[in-house]
């Protein structure tokens, strides 16, 4: 049986999206470099960008992937219990596995932010273990949601017929750059 985390990751890949995982790096079975564990603790965020050679493998107890931290590639592994949020990197939509959210993250979220408005529909998925994880949808943050339409409108807008003074300034700045050959 496929774990809900694996199902969401595969669905995002099938849609051409990049999965983002929120991981409790303090979980005893998580394998990451020590400096990453110490720096991010319960709030490690990992993008499983398909354009990077991850060598992503799903297993019965979790997933493993080659991840780069500061330019150094390390084989990392994450048990299912350490992953508490899976979202689409660009939209922020995904699932929260409430049972896996660390208590410190719950306390901090309760103390700093009002309870987010989640869809009332709960994704029901049978996990490979006896108990069902509590799942709920995560929506994009308001700032991200507002920025996306603005970017789409900017791309759709036709170019201006006449050059504006800022265009002339940009052309002068570009002319000052020089190309250096041999970049690889």
Coordinates of N, CA, C and O in Angstrom, one line a residue:
X1 N 0.8 -1.2 0.0 CA 0.0 0.0 0.0 C 0.9 1.2 0.0 O 1.9 1.3 0.7
X2 N 0.5 2.3 -0.7 CA 1.3 3.5 -0.9 C 1.0 4.4 0.3 O -0.2 4.6 0.6
X3 N 2.0 5.0 0.9 CA 1.8 5.9 2.0 C 1.3 7.2 1.4 O 1.6 7.6 0.3
X4 N 0.5 8.0 2.2 CA -0.1 9.3 1.8 C 1.0 10.3 1.3 O 0.8 11.0 0.3
X5 N 2.1 10.3 2.0 CA 3.2 11.2 1.6 C 3.7 10.9 0.2 O 3.8 11.7 -0.7
X6 N 3.9 9.6 0.0 CA 4.4 9.1 -1.3 C 3.3 9.5 -2.4 O 3.7 9.9 -3.5
X7 N 2.1 9.3 -2.1 CA 1.0 9.5 -3.0 C 1.0 11.0 -3.5 O 0.9 11.3 -4.6
X8 N 1.1 11.9 -2.5 CA 1.1 13.3 -2.8 C 2.3 13.7 -3.6 O 2.2 14.4 -4.6
X9 N 3.5 13.2 -3.2 CA 4.7 13.5 -4.0 C 4.6 13.0 -5.4 O 4.9 13.8 -6.3
X10 N 4.1 11.8 -5.6 CA 4.0 11.3 -7.0 C 3.0 12.1 -7.8 O 3.1 12.3 -9.0
X11 N 1.9 12.5 -7.1 CA 0.9 13.3 -7.8 C 1.4 14.7 -8.2 O 1.2 15.1 -9.3
X12 N 2.3 15.3 -7.4 CA 2.9 16.6 -7.7 C 3.8 16.4 -8.9 O 3.9 17.2 -9.8
X13 N 4.7 15.3 -8.9 CA 5.6 15.1 -10.0 C 4.8 14.9 -11.3 O 5.2 15.3 -12.3
X14 N 3.7 14.1 -11.2 CA 2.9 13.8 -12.4 C 2.3 15.1 -13.0 O 2.1 15.2 -14.2
X15 N 2.1 16.1 -12.1 CA 1.5 17.4 -12.6 C 2.6 18.4 -13.0 O 2.4 19.5 -13.3
X16 N 3.9 17.9 -12.9 CA 5.0 18.8 -13.3 C 5.3 19.8 -12.2 O 5.9 20.8 -12.5
X17 N 5.0 19.5 -11.0 CA 5.2 20.4 -9.8 C 6.4 19.9 -9.0 O 6.8 18.8 -9.1
X18 N 6.8 20.8 -8.1 CA 7.9 20.4 -7.2 C 7.4 20.3 -5.8 O 6.9 21.2 -5.1
X19 N 7.5 19.0 -5.2 CA 7.1 18.8 -3.8 C 8.0 19.5 -2.8 O 9.2 19.5 -3.0
X20 N 7.4 20.0 -1.8 CA 8.1 20.6 -0.7 C 7.7 19.9 0.6 O 6.6 19.8 0.9
X21 N 8.7 19.3 1.3 CA 8.5 18.6 2.5 C 8.9 19.4 3.8 O 9.9 20.1 3.7
X22 N 8.1 19.3 4.8 CA 8.4 19.9 6.1 C 8.7 18.6 7.0 O 7.9 17.8 7.2
X23 N 10.0 18.6 7.5 CA 10.5 17.4 8.2 C 11.0 17.8 9.6 O 11.6 18.8 9.8
X24 N 10.7 16.9 10.5 CA 11.3 17.0 11.9 C 12.6 16.3 11.8 O 12.7 15.0 11.9
X25 N 13.7 17.1 11.7 CA 15.0 16.5 11.6 C 15.5 15.9 12.9 O 16.6 15.3 12.9
X26 N 14.8 16.2 14.0 CA 15.2 15.7 15.3 C 14.7 14.2 15.5 O 15.1 13.6 16.5
X27 N 13.9 13.7 14.6 CA 13.4 12.4 14.7 C 14.6 11.4 14.6 O 15.5 11.6 13.9
X28 N 14.6 10.4 15.5 CA 15.8 9.5 15.7 C 16.2 8.8 14.4 O 17.4 8.6 14.2
X29 N 15.3 8.5 13.5 CA 15.6 7.8 12.3 C 15.9 8.6 11.1 O 16.2 8.1 10.0
X30 N 15.9 10.0 11.2 CA 16.2 10.9 10.1 C 17.7 10.8 9.9 O 18.5 10.9 10.8
X31 N 18.2 10.7 8.6 CA 19.6 10.7 8.3 C 19.8 12.0 7.5 O 19.4 12.1 6.3
X32 N 20.5 13.0 8.1 CA 20.9 14.2 7.5 C 22.2 14.6 8.1 O 22.6 14.1 9.2
X33 N 23.0 15.5 7.5 CA 24.2 16.0 8.1 C 23.9 16.6 9.5 O 22.9 17.3 9.6
X34 N 24.8 16.5 10.4 CA 24.6 17.0 11.8 C 24.3 18.5 11.8 O 23.5 18.9 12.6
X35 N 25.1 19.2 11.0 CA 24.9 20.7 11.0 C 23.5 21.1 10.5 O 22.9 22.1 11.0
X36 N 22.9 20.3 9.7 CA 21.5 20.5 9.2 C 20.5 20.2 10.3 O 19.6 21.0 10.6
X37 N 20.7 19.1 11.0 CA 19.9 18.7 12.1 C 19.9 19.8 13.2 O 18.9 20.2 13.7
X38 N 21.1 20.3 13.5 CA 21.2 21.3 14.6 C 20.6 22.6 14.2 O 20.0 23.3 15.0
X39 N 20.8 23.0 12.9 CA 20.3 24.3 12.4 C 18.8 24.3 12.3 O 18.1 25.3 12.7
X40 N 18.2 23.3 11.7 CA 16.8 23.4 11.4 C 15.9 22.6 12.3 O 14.7 22.8 12.3
X41 N 16.4 21.7 13.1 CA 15.7 20.9 14.1 C 14.3 20.4 13.6 O 14.3 19.6 12.7
X42 N 13.2 20.9 14.2 CA 11.9 20.3 13.8 C 11.3 21.0 12.5 O 10.3 20.7 12.1
X43 N 12.0 22.0 11.9 CA 11.5 22.7 10.8 C 12.4 22.7 9.6 O 12.5 23.7 8.9
X44 N 12.8 21.5 9.2 CA 13.6 21.3 8.0 C 12.7 21.3 6.8 O 11.7 20.6 6.8
X45 N 12.9 22.2 5.8 CA 12.1 22.2 4.6 C 13.0 21.8 3.5 O 14.1 22.3 3.2
X46 N 12.5 20.8 2.7 CA 13.2 20.2 1.6 C 12.4 20.3 0.3 O 11.2 19.9 0.3
X47 N 13.0 20.8 -0.7 CA 12.3 20.8 -2.0 C 12.9 19.6 -2.8 O 14.1 19.5 -3.0
X48 N 12.0 18.8 -3.3 CA 12.4 17.6 -4.1 C 12.3 17.9 -5.6 O 11.4 17.4 -6.3
X49 N 13.1 18.8 -6.0 CA 13.1 19.4 -7.4 C 13.6 18.3 -8.3 O 14.7 17.8 -8.3
X50 N 12.7 17.9 -9.2 CA 12.9 16.8 -10.2 C 14.0 17.1 -11.2 O 14.6 16.2 -11.8
X51 N 14.4 18.4 -11.3 CA 15.5 18.8 -12.2 C 16.8 18.5 -11.6 O 17.8 18.5 -12.3
X52 N 16.9 18.2 -10.4 CA 18.1 17.8 -9.7 C 18.2 16.3 -9.6 O 17.1 15.6 -9.3
X53 N 19.3 15.6 -9.8 CA 19.3 14.1 -9.8 C 19.2 13.6 -8.3 O 20.2 13.4 -7.7
X54 N 18.0 13.5 -7.8 CA 17.8 13.1 -6.4 C 18.0 11.6 -6.1 O 18.3 11.3 -5.0
X55 N 17.8 10.8 -7.1 CA 17.8 9.3 -6.9 C 16.8 9.0 -5.8 O 17.2 8.4 -4.8
X56 N 15.6 9.5 -5.9 CA 14.6 9.4 -4.9 C 14.0 8.0 -4.9 O 13.7 7.4 -5.9
X57 N 14.0 7.4 -3.7 CA 13.5 6.0 -3.5 C 12.5 6.0 -2.4 O 12.8 6.5 -1.3
X58 N 11.3 5.4 -2.6 CA 10.3 5.2 -1.6 C 10.4 3.8 -1.1 O 10.6 2.8 -1.8
X59 N 10.3 3.7 0.2 CA 10.4 2.4 0.9 C 9.2 2.2 1.8 O 8.3 3.0 1.9
X60 N 9.1 1.1 2.5 CA 8.0 0.8 3.4 C 8.0 1.7 4.6 O 6.9 2.1 5.1
X61 N 9.2 2.1 5.0 CA 9.2 2.9 6.2 C 9.5 4.4 6.0 O 9.4 5.2 6.9
X62 N 9.8 4.8 4.7 CA 10.1 6.2 4.4 C 10.7 6.4 3.1 O 10.5 5.6 2.2
X63 N 11.4 7.5 2.9 CA 12.0 7.8 1.6 C 13.4 8.2 1.8 O 13.8 8.6 2.9
X64 N 14.2 8.1 0.7 CA 15.6 8.5 0.7 C 15.9 9.2 -0.6 O 15.3 9.0 -1.6
X65 N 16.8 10.2 -0.5 CA 17.2 11.0 -1.7 C 18.6 11.6 -1.5 O 19.0 11.7 -0.3
X66 N 19.2 11.8 -2.6 CA 20.5 12.6 -2.6 C 20.2 14.0 -2.5 O 19.6 14.6 -3.5
X67 N 20.6 14.7 -1.5 CA 20.3 16.2 -1.3 C 21.6 16.9 -1.2 O 22.6 16.4 -0.7
X68 N 21.6 18.2 -1.7 CA 22.7 19.0 -1.6 C 22.6 20.1 -0.6 O 21.6 20.8 -0.6
X69 N 23.5 20.2 0.4 CA 23.5 21.2 1.4 C 24.9 21.9 1.3 O 25.9 21.3 1.5
X70 N 24.8 23.2 0.9 CA 26.0 23.9 0.7 C 26.9 23.4 -0.3 O 28.2 23.5 -0.2
X71 N 26.4 22.8 -1.4 CA 27.1 22.2 -2.5 C 27.7 20.8 -2.2 O 28.3 20.2 -3.1
X72 N 27.4 20.3 -1.0 CA 27.9 18.9 -0.7 C 26.7 18.0 -0.8 O 25.7 18.1 -0.1
X73 N 26.7 17.0 -1.7 CA 25.6 16.0 -1.8 C 25.7 14.9 -0.8 O 26.8 14.4 -0.5
X74 N 24.6 14.7 -0.1 CA 24.5 13.7 0.9 C 23.3 12.8 0.7 O 22.2 13.3 0.4
X75 N 23.4 11.5 1.0 CA 22.3 10.6 0.9 C 21.5 10.8 2.2 O 22.1 10.5 3.3
X76 N 20.3 11.2 2.2 CA 19.5 11.4 3.3 C 18.3 10.5 3.3 O 17.8 10.1 2.3
X77 N 17.8 10.2 4.5 CA 16.6 9.4 4.6 C 15.6 9.9 5.6 O 16.1 10.5 6.6
X78 N 14.3 9.8 5.4 CA 13.3 10.4 6.2 C 12.2 9.3 6.4 O 11.5 9.0 5.4
X79 N 12.0 8.9 7.7 CA 10.9 8.0 7.9 C 9.6 8.7 7.7 O 9.5 10.0 7.9
X80 N 8.5 8.0 7.4 CA 7.2 8.7 7.1 C 6.8 9.5 8.3 O 6.2 10.6 8.2
X81 N 7.1 9.1 9.6 CA 6.7 9.8 10.8 C 7.4 11.1 10.9 O 6.9 11.9 11.7
X82 N 8.5 11.3 10.3 CA 9.2 12.6 10.4 C 8.7 13.7 9.4 O 9.0 14.9 9.6
X83 N 7.9 13.3 8.5 CA 7.4 14.2 7.4 C 6.0 14.6 7.9 O 5.1 13.8 8.0
X84 N 5.8 15.9 8.1 CA 4.4 16.4 8.6 C 3.7 17.3 7.7 O 2.5 17.5 7.8
X85 N 4.3 17.8 6.7 CA 3.6 18.6 5.6 C 4.2 18.3 4.3 O 5.5 18.2 4.1
X86 N 3.4 18.1 3.3 CA 3.8 18.0 1.9 C 3.0 19.0 1.1 O 1.8 18.9 1.1
X87 N 3.7 19.9 0.4 CA 3.0 20.9 -0.4 C 3.6 21.0 -1.8 O 4.7 20.5 -2.0
X88 N 2.9 21.7 -2.6 CA 3.4 22.2 -3.9 C 4.3 23.4 -3.6 O 3.8 24.4 -3.0
X89 N 5.5 23.4 -4.1 CA 6.4 24.5 -3.7 C 5.9 25.9 -4.2 O 6.0 26.9 -3.5
X90 N 5.3 25.9 -5.4 CA 4.8 27.2 -6.0 C 3.5 27.6 -5.5 O 3.2 28.9 -5.4
X91 N 2.6 26.7 -5.1 CA 1.2 27.2 -4.7 C 1.0 27.1 -3.2 O 0.1 27.7 -2.7
X92 N 1.8 26.2 -2.5 CA 1.6 26.0 -1.1 C 0.5 25.1 -0.8 O 0.2 24.8 0.4
X93 N -0.2 24.5 -1.8 CA -1.3 23.5 -1.5 C -0.7 22.2 -1.2 O 0.3 21.8 -1.8
X94 N -1.3 21.4 -0.3 CA -0.9 20.1 0.0 C -1.6 19.5 1.2 O -2.7 19.8 1.4
X95 N -0.9 18.7 1.9 CA -1.5 18.1 3.1 C -0.7 18.3 4.3 O 0.6 18.5 4.3
X96 N -1.3 18.2 5.5 CA -0.7 18.3 6.8 C -1.1 17.0 7.5 O -2.2 16.6 7.5
X97 N -0.1 16.3 8.0 CA -0.3 15.0 8.7 C -0.2 15.4 10.2 O 0.9 15.5 10.8
X98 N -1.4 15.8 10.8 CA -1.4 16.3 12.1 C -0.7 15.5 13.1 O -0.1 16.0 14.1
X99 N -0.9 14.2 13.0 CA -0.3 13.3 14.0 C 1.3 13.4 14.0 O 1.9 13.1 15.0
X100 N 1.9 13.8 12.9 CA 3.3 13.9 12.8 C 3.9 15.2 13.1 O 5.1 15.4 13.2
X101 N 3.0 16.3 13.3 CA 3.5 17.6 13.6 C 4.2 17.6 15.0 O 3.5 17.2 15.9
X102 N 5.4 18.1 15.1 CA 6.1 18.1 16.4 C 5.3 19.1 17.3 O 4.8 20.1 16.9
X103 N 5.3 18.7 18.6 CA 4.7 19.6 19.6 C 5.2 21.0 19.6 O 4.4 21.9 19.8
X104 N 6.5 21.2 19.5 CA 7.1 22.5 19.5 C 6.5 23.3 18.3 O 6.3 24.5 18.4
X105 N 6.3 22.7 17.2 CA 5.8 23.4 16.0 C 4.3 23.8 16.2 O 3.9 24.9 15.9
X106 N 3.6 22.8 16.8 CA 2.2 23.1 17.2 C 2.1 24.3 18.2 O 1.2 25.2 18.0
X107 N 2.9 24.3 19.2 CA 2.9 25.3 20.2 C 3.2 26.7 19.6 O 2.6 27.7 19.8
X108 N 4.2 26.7 18.8 CA 4.7 28.0 18.1 C 3.6 28.5 17.2 O 3.3 29.7 17.2
X109 N 3.0 27.6 16.4 CA 1.9 28.0 15.5 C 0.7 28.5 16.2 O 0.1 29.5 15.8
X110 N 0.4 27.9 17.4 CA -0.8 28.3 18.1 C -0.5 29.7 18.8 O -1.5 30.5 18.9
X111 N 0.7 29.9 19.2 CA 1.0 31.1 19.9 C 1.2 32.3 19.0 O 1.0 33.5 19.4
X112 N 1.6 32.1 17.8 CA 2.0 33.2 16.9 C 1.0 33.6 15.9 O 0.9 34.7 15.4
X113 N 0.2 32.6 15.5 CA -0.7 32.9 14.3 C -2.1 32.4 14.7 O -2.3 31.5 15.4
X114 N -3.1 33.1 14.1 CA -4.5 32.5 14.3 C -4.6 31.2 13.5 O -3.8 30.9 12.6
X115 N -5.5 30.4 13.9 CA -5.7 29.1 13.2 C -6.0 29.4 11.7 O -6.9 30.1 11.4
X116 N -5.2 28.7 10.8 CA -5.5 29.0 9.4 C -6.8 28.4 9.0 O -7.3 27.4 9.6
X117 N -7.4 28.9 8.0 CA -8.7 28.4 7.5 C -8.4 27.3 6.5 O -8.0 27.5 5.4
X118 N -8.7 26.1 6.9 CA -8.4 24.9 6.1 C -9.8 24.5 5.5 O -10.8 24.7 6.0
X119 N -9.7 23.9 4.3 CA -10.9 23.4 3.7 C -11.5 22.3 4.6 O -10.8 21.6 5.3
X120 N -12.8 22.3 4.7 CA -13.4 21.3 5.6 C -13.3 19.9 5.1 O -13.4 19.0 5.8
X121 N -13.0 19.7 3.8 CA -12.8 18.4 3.3 C -11.5 17.8 3.7 O -10.5 18.5 3.5
X122 N -11.5 16.7 4.3 CA -10.3 16.0 4.7 C -10.0 14.9 3.7 O -10.8 14.1 3.4
X123 N -8.7 14.9 3.3 CA -8.3 13.8 2.3 C -8.3 12.5 3.1 O -7.5 12.4 4.1
X124 N -9.0 11.5 2.7 CA -9.0 10.3 3.4 C -8.2 9.3 2.6 O -8.5 9.0 1.4
X125 N -7.1 8.9 3.2 CA -6.2 7.9 2.6 C -5.8 6.9 3.6 O -5.6 7.2 4.7
X126 N -5.8 5.6 3.2 CA -5.4 4.5 4.1 C -3.9 4.4 4.2 O -3.3 4.1 3.2
X127 N -3.3 4.7 5.3 CA -1.9 4.5 5.5 C -1.6 3.1 5.7 O -2.4 2.2 6.0
X128 N -0.3 2.7 5.6 CA 0.1 1.3 5.7 C 0.1 0.9 7.2 O 0.2 -0.3 7.4
X129 N -0.1 1.8 8.1 CA -0.1 1.4 9.5 C -1.6 1.3 9.9 O -2.5 1.8 9.2
X130 N -1.9 0.8 11.1 CA -3.2 0.6 11.6 C -4.0 2.0 11.8 O -5.1 2.1 11.4
X131 N -3.3 2.9 12.4 CA -4.0 4.2 12.7 C -3.9 5.1 11.5 O -3.0 5.1 10.7
X132 N -5.0 5.9 11.3 CA -5.1 6.8 10.1 C -4.5 8.1 10.6 O -4.9 8.7 11.6
X133 N -3.6 8.7 9.7 CA -3.1 10.0 10.0 C -4.2 11.1 9.7 O -5.0 10.8 8.9
X134 N -4.2 12.1 10.5 CA -5.2 13.2 10.2 C -4.6 14.1 9.1 O -3.5 14.6 9.2
X135 N -5.3 14.3 8.1 CA -4.9 15.0 6.9 C -5.8 16.2 6.7 O -7.0 16.2 6.9
X136 N -5.2 17.3 6.2 CA -6.0 18.5 5.9 C -5.2 19.2 4.8 O -4.0 19.1 4.7
X137 N -5.9 20.0 4.0 CA -5.3 20.8 3.0 C -4.6 22.0 3.5 O -5.1 22.6 4.5
X138 N -3.6 22.4 2.8 CA -2.9 23.6 3.2 C -3.0 24.6 2.0 O -2.7 24.2 0.9
X139 N -3.4 25.8 2.2 CA -3.5 26.8 1.2 C -2.3 27.7 1.1 O -1.6 27.8 2.1
X140 N -2.1 28.3 0.0 CA -0.9 29.3 -0.1 C -1.1 30.4 0.8 O -2.2 30.8 1.2
X141 N 0.0 31.0 1.3 CA 0.0 32.2 2.1 C -0.6 33.3 1.3 O -0.4 33.4 0.1
X142 N -1.3 34.3 1.9 CA -1.9 35.4 1.2 C -0.9 36.1 0.3 O -1.2 36.5 -0.8
X143 N 0.3 36.4 0.8 CA 1.3 37.1 0.1 C 1.6 36.4 -1.2 O 1.8 37.0 -2.3
X144 N 1.8 35.0 -1.1 CA 2.1 34.3 -2.3 C 1.0 34.2 -3.3 O 1.2 34.3 -4.5
X145 N -0.2 34.1 -2.8 CA -1.4 34.0 -3.6 C -1.6 35.3 -4.4 O -2.0 35.3 -5.5
X146 N -1.3 36.5 -3.8 CA -1.4 37.7 -4.5 C -0.3 38.0 -5.5 O -0.5 38.6 -6.5
X147 N 0.9 37.5 -5.2 CA 2.0 37.7 -6.1 C 1.9 36.9 -7.4 O 2.3 37.4 -8.4
X148 N 1.3 35.8 -7.3 CA 1.2 34.9 -8.5 C 0.4 35.6 -9.6 O 0.8 35.7 -10.8
X149 N -0.8 36.1 -9.4 CA -1.6 36.8 -10.4 C -0.9 38.0 -11.0 O -0.9 38.3 -12.2
X150 N -0.2 38.7 -10.1 CA 0.6 39.9 -10.6 C 1.6 39.5 -11.6 O 1.9 40.1 -12.6
X151 N 2.3 38.4 -11.3 CA 3.4 37.9 -12.2 C 2.8 37.4 -13.5 O 3.3 37.7 -14.6
X152 N 1.6 36.8 -13.5 CA 1.0 36.3 -14.7 C 0.5 37.5 -15.5 O 0.6 37.4 -16.8
X153 N 0.0 38.5 -14.9 CA -0.5 39.7 -15.6 C 0.7 40.4 -16.3 O 0.6 40.8 -17.4
X154 N 1.9 40.4 -15.6 CA 3.0 41.1 -16.2 C 3.5 40.3 -17.4 O 3.9 40.9 -18.4
X155 N 3.5 39.0 -17.4 CA 3.9 38.2 -18.5 C 2.9 38.3 -19.7 O 3.3 38.3 -20.8
X156 N 1.6 38.5 -19.4 CA 0.6 38.6 -20.4 C 0.6 40.0 -21.0 O 0.0 40.1 -22.1
X157 N 1.1 41.0 -20.4 CA 1.0 42.3 -20.9 C 1.8 42.5 -22.1 O 3.0 42.1 -22.1
X158 N 1.3 43.2 -23.1 CA 2.1 43.4 -24.4 C 3.2 44.4 -24.1 O 3.0 45.3 -23.3
X159 N 4.3 44.3 -24.8 CA 5.4 45.3 -24.6 C 4.9 46.7 -25.1 O 4.1 46.8 -26.0
X160 N 5.4 47.7 -24.4 CA 5.1 49.1 -24.8 C 5.7 49.4 -26.1 O 6.7 49.0 -26.5
X161 N 4.9 50.2 -26.9 CA 5.3 50.6 -28.3 C 6.6 51.5 -28.3 O 7.4 51.3 -29.1
X162 N 6.6 52.4 -27.4 CA 7.7 53.3 -27.3 C 8.6 53.1 -26.1 O 8.0 52.7 -25.0
X163 N 9.9 53.3 -26.2 CA 10.7 53.1 -25.0 C 10.5 54.2 -24.0 O 10.4 55.4 -24.4
X164 N 10.4 53.8 -22.8 CA 10.2 54.8 -21.7 C 11.6 55.2 -21.2 O 12.6 54.5 -21.5
X165 N 11.7 56.3 -20.4 CA 13.0 56.7 -19.9 C 13.7 55.6 -19.1 O 14.9 55.4 -19.2
X166 N 12.9 54.8 -18.4 CA 13.5 53.7 -17.6 C 14.1 52.6 -18.5 O 15.1 52.0 -18.2
X167 N 13.5 52.4 -19.7 CA 14.0 51.5 -20.7 C 15.4 52.0 -21.2 O 16.3 51.2 -21.4
X168 N 15.4 53.3 -21.5 CA 16.7 53.9 -22.0 C 17.8 53.7 -21.0 O 18.9 53.4 -21.3
X169 N 17.5 53.9 -19.7 CA 18.5 53.8 -18.6 C 18.9 52.3 -18.5 O 20.1 52.0 -18.3
X170 N 18.0 51.4 -18.7 CA 18.3 50.0 -18.6 C 19.3 49.6 -19.8 O 20.2 48.8 -19.6
X171 N 19.0 50.1 -21.0 CA 19.8 49.8 -22.1 C 21.3 50.3 -21.9 O 22.2 49.7 -22.2
X172 N 21.4 51.5 -21.3 CA 22.7 52.1 -21.0 C 23.4 51.2 -20.0 O 24.6 51.0 -20.1
X173 N 22.7 50.7 -18.9 CA 23.4 49.9 -17.9 C 23.8 48.6 -18.5 O 24.9 48.1 -18.3
X174 N 23.0 48.0 -19.4 CA 23.3 46.7 -20.0 C 24.6 46.9 -20.9 O 25.4 46.0 -21.0
X175 N 24.7 48.0 -21.6 CA 25.8 48.3 -22.5 C 27.1 48.4 -21.7 O 28.2 48.1 -22.2
X176 N 27.0 48.7 -20.4 CA 28.2 48.8 -19.6 C 28.8 47.4 -19.2 O 29.9 47.3 -18.7
X177 N 27.9 46.4 -19.3 CA 28.4 45.0 -18.9 C 29.3 44.5 -20.0 O 29.1 44.8 -21.2
X178 N 30.2 43.6 -19.7 CA 31.0 42.9 -20.7 C 30.9 41.4 -20.4 O 30.7 41.0 -19.3
X179 N 30.9 40.7 -21.5 CA 30.8 39.2 -21.5 C 32.2 38.6 -21.2 O 33.2 39.0 -21.8
X180 N 32.2 37.7 -20.3 CA 33.5 37.0 -19.9 C 33.3 35.6 -20.4 O 32.4 34.9 -20.0
X181 N 34.2 35.2 -21.3 CA 34.1 33.8 -21.9 C 34.8 32.8 -21.0 O 35.6 33.2 -20.2
X182 N 34.4 31.6 -21.1 CA 35.0 30.5 -20.4 C 34.3 30.1 -19.2 O 34.9 29.5 -18.3
X183 N 33.0 30.4 -19.1 CA 32.2 30.1 -17.9 C 31.9 28.6 -17.8 O 31.4 28.2 -16.7
X184 N 32.1 27.8 -18.7 CA 31.9 26.3 -18.5 C 30.8 25.8 -19.3 O 30.1 25.1 -19.4

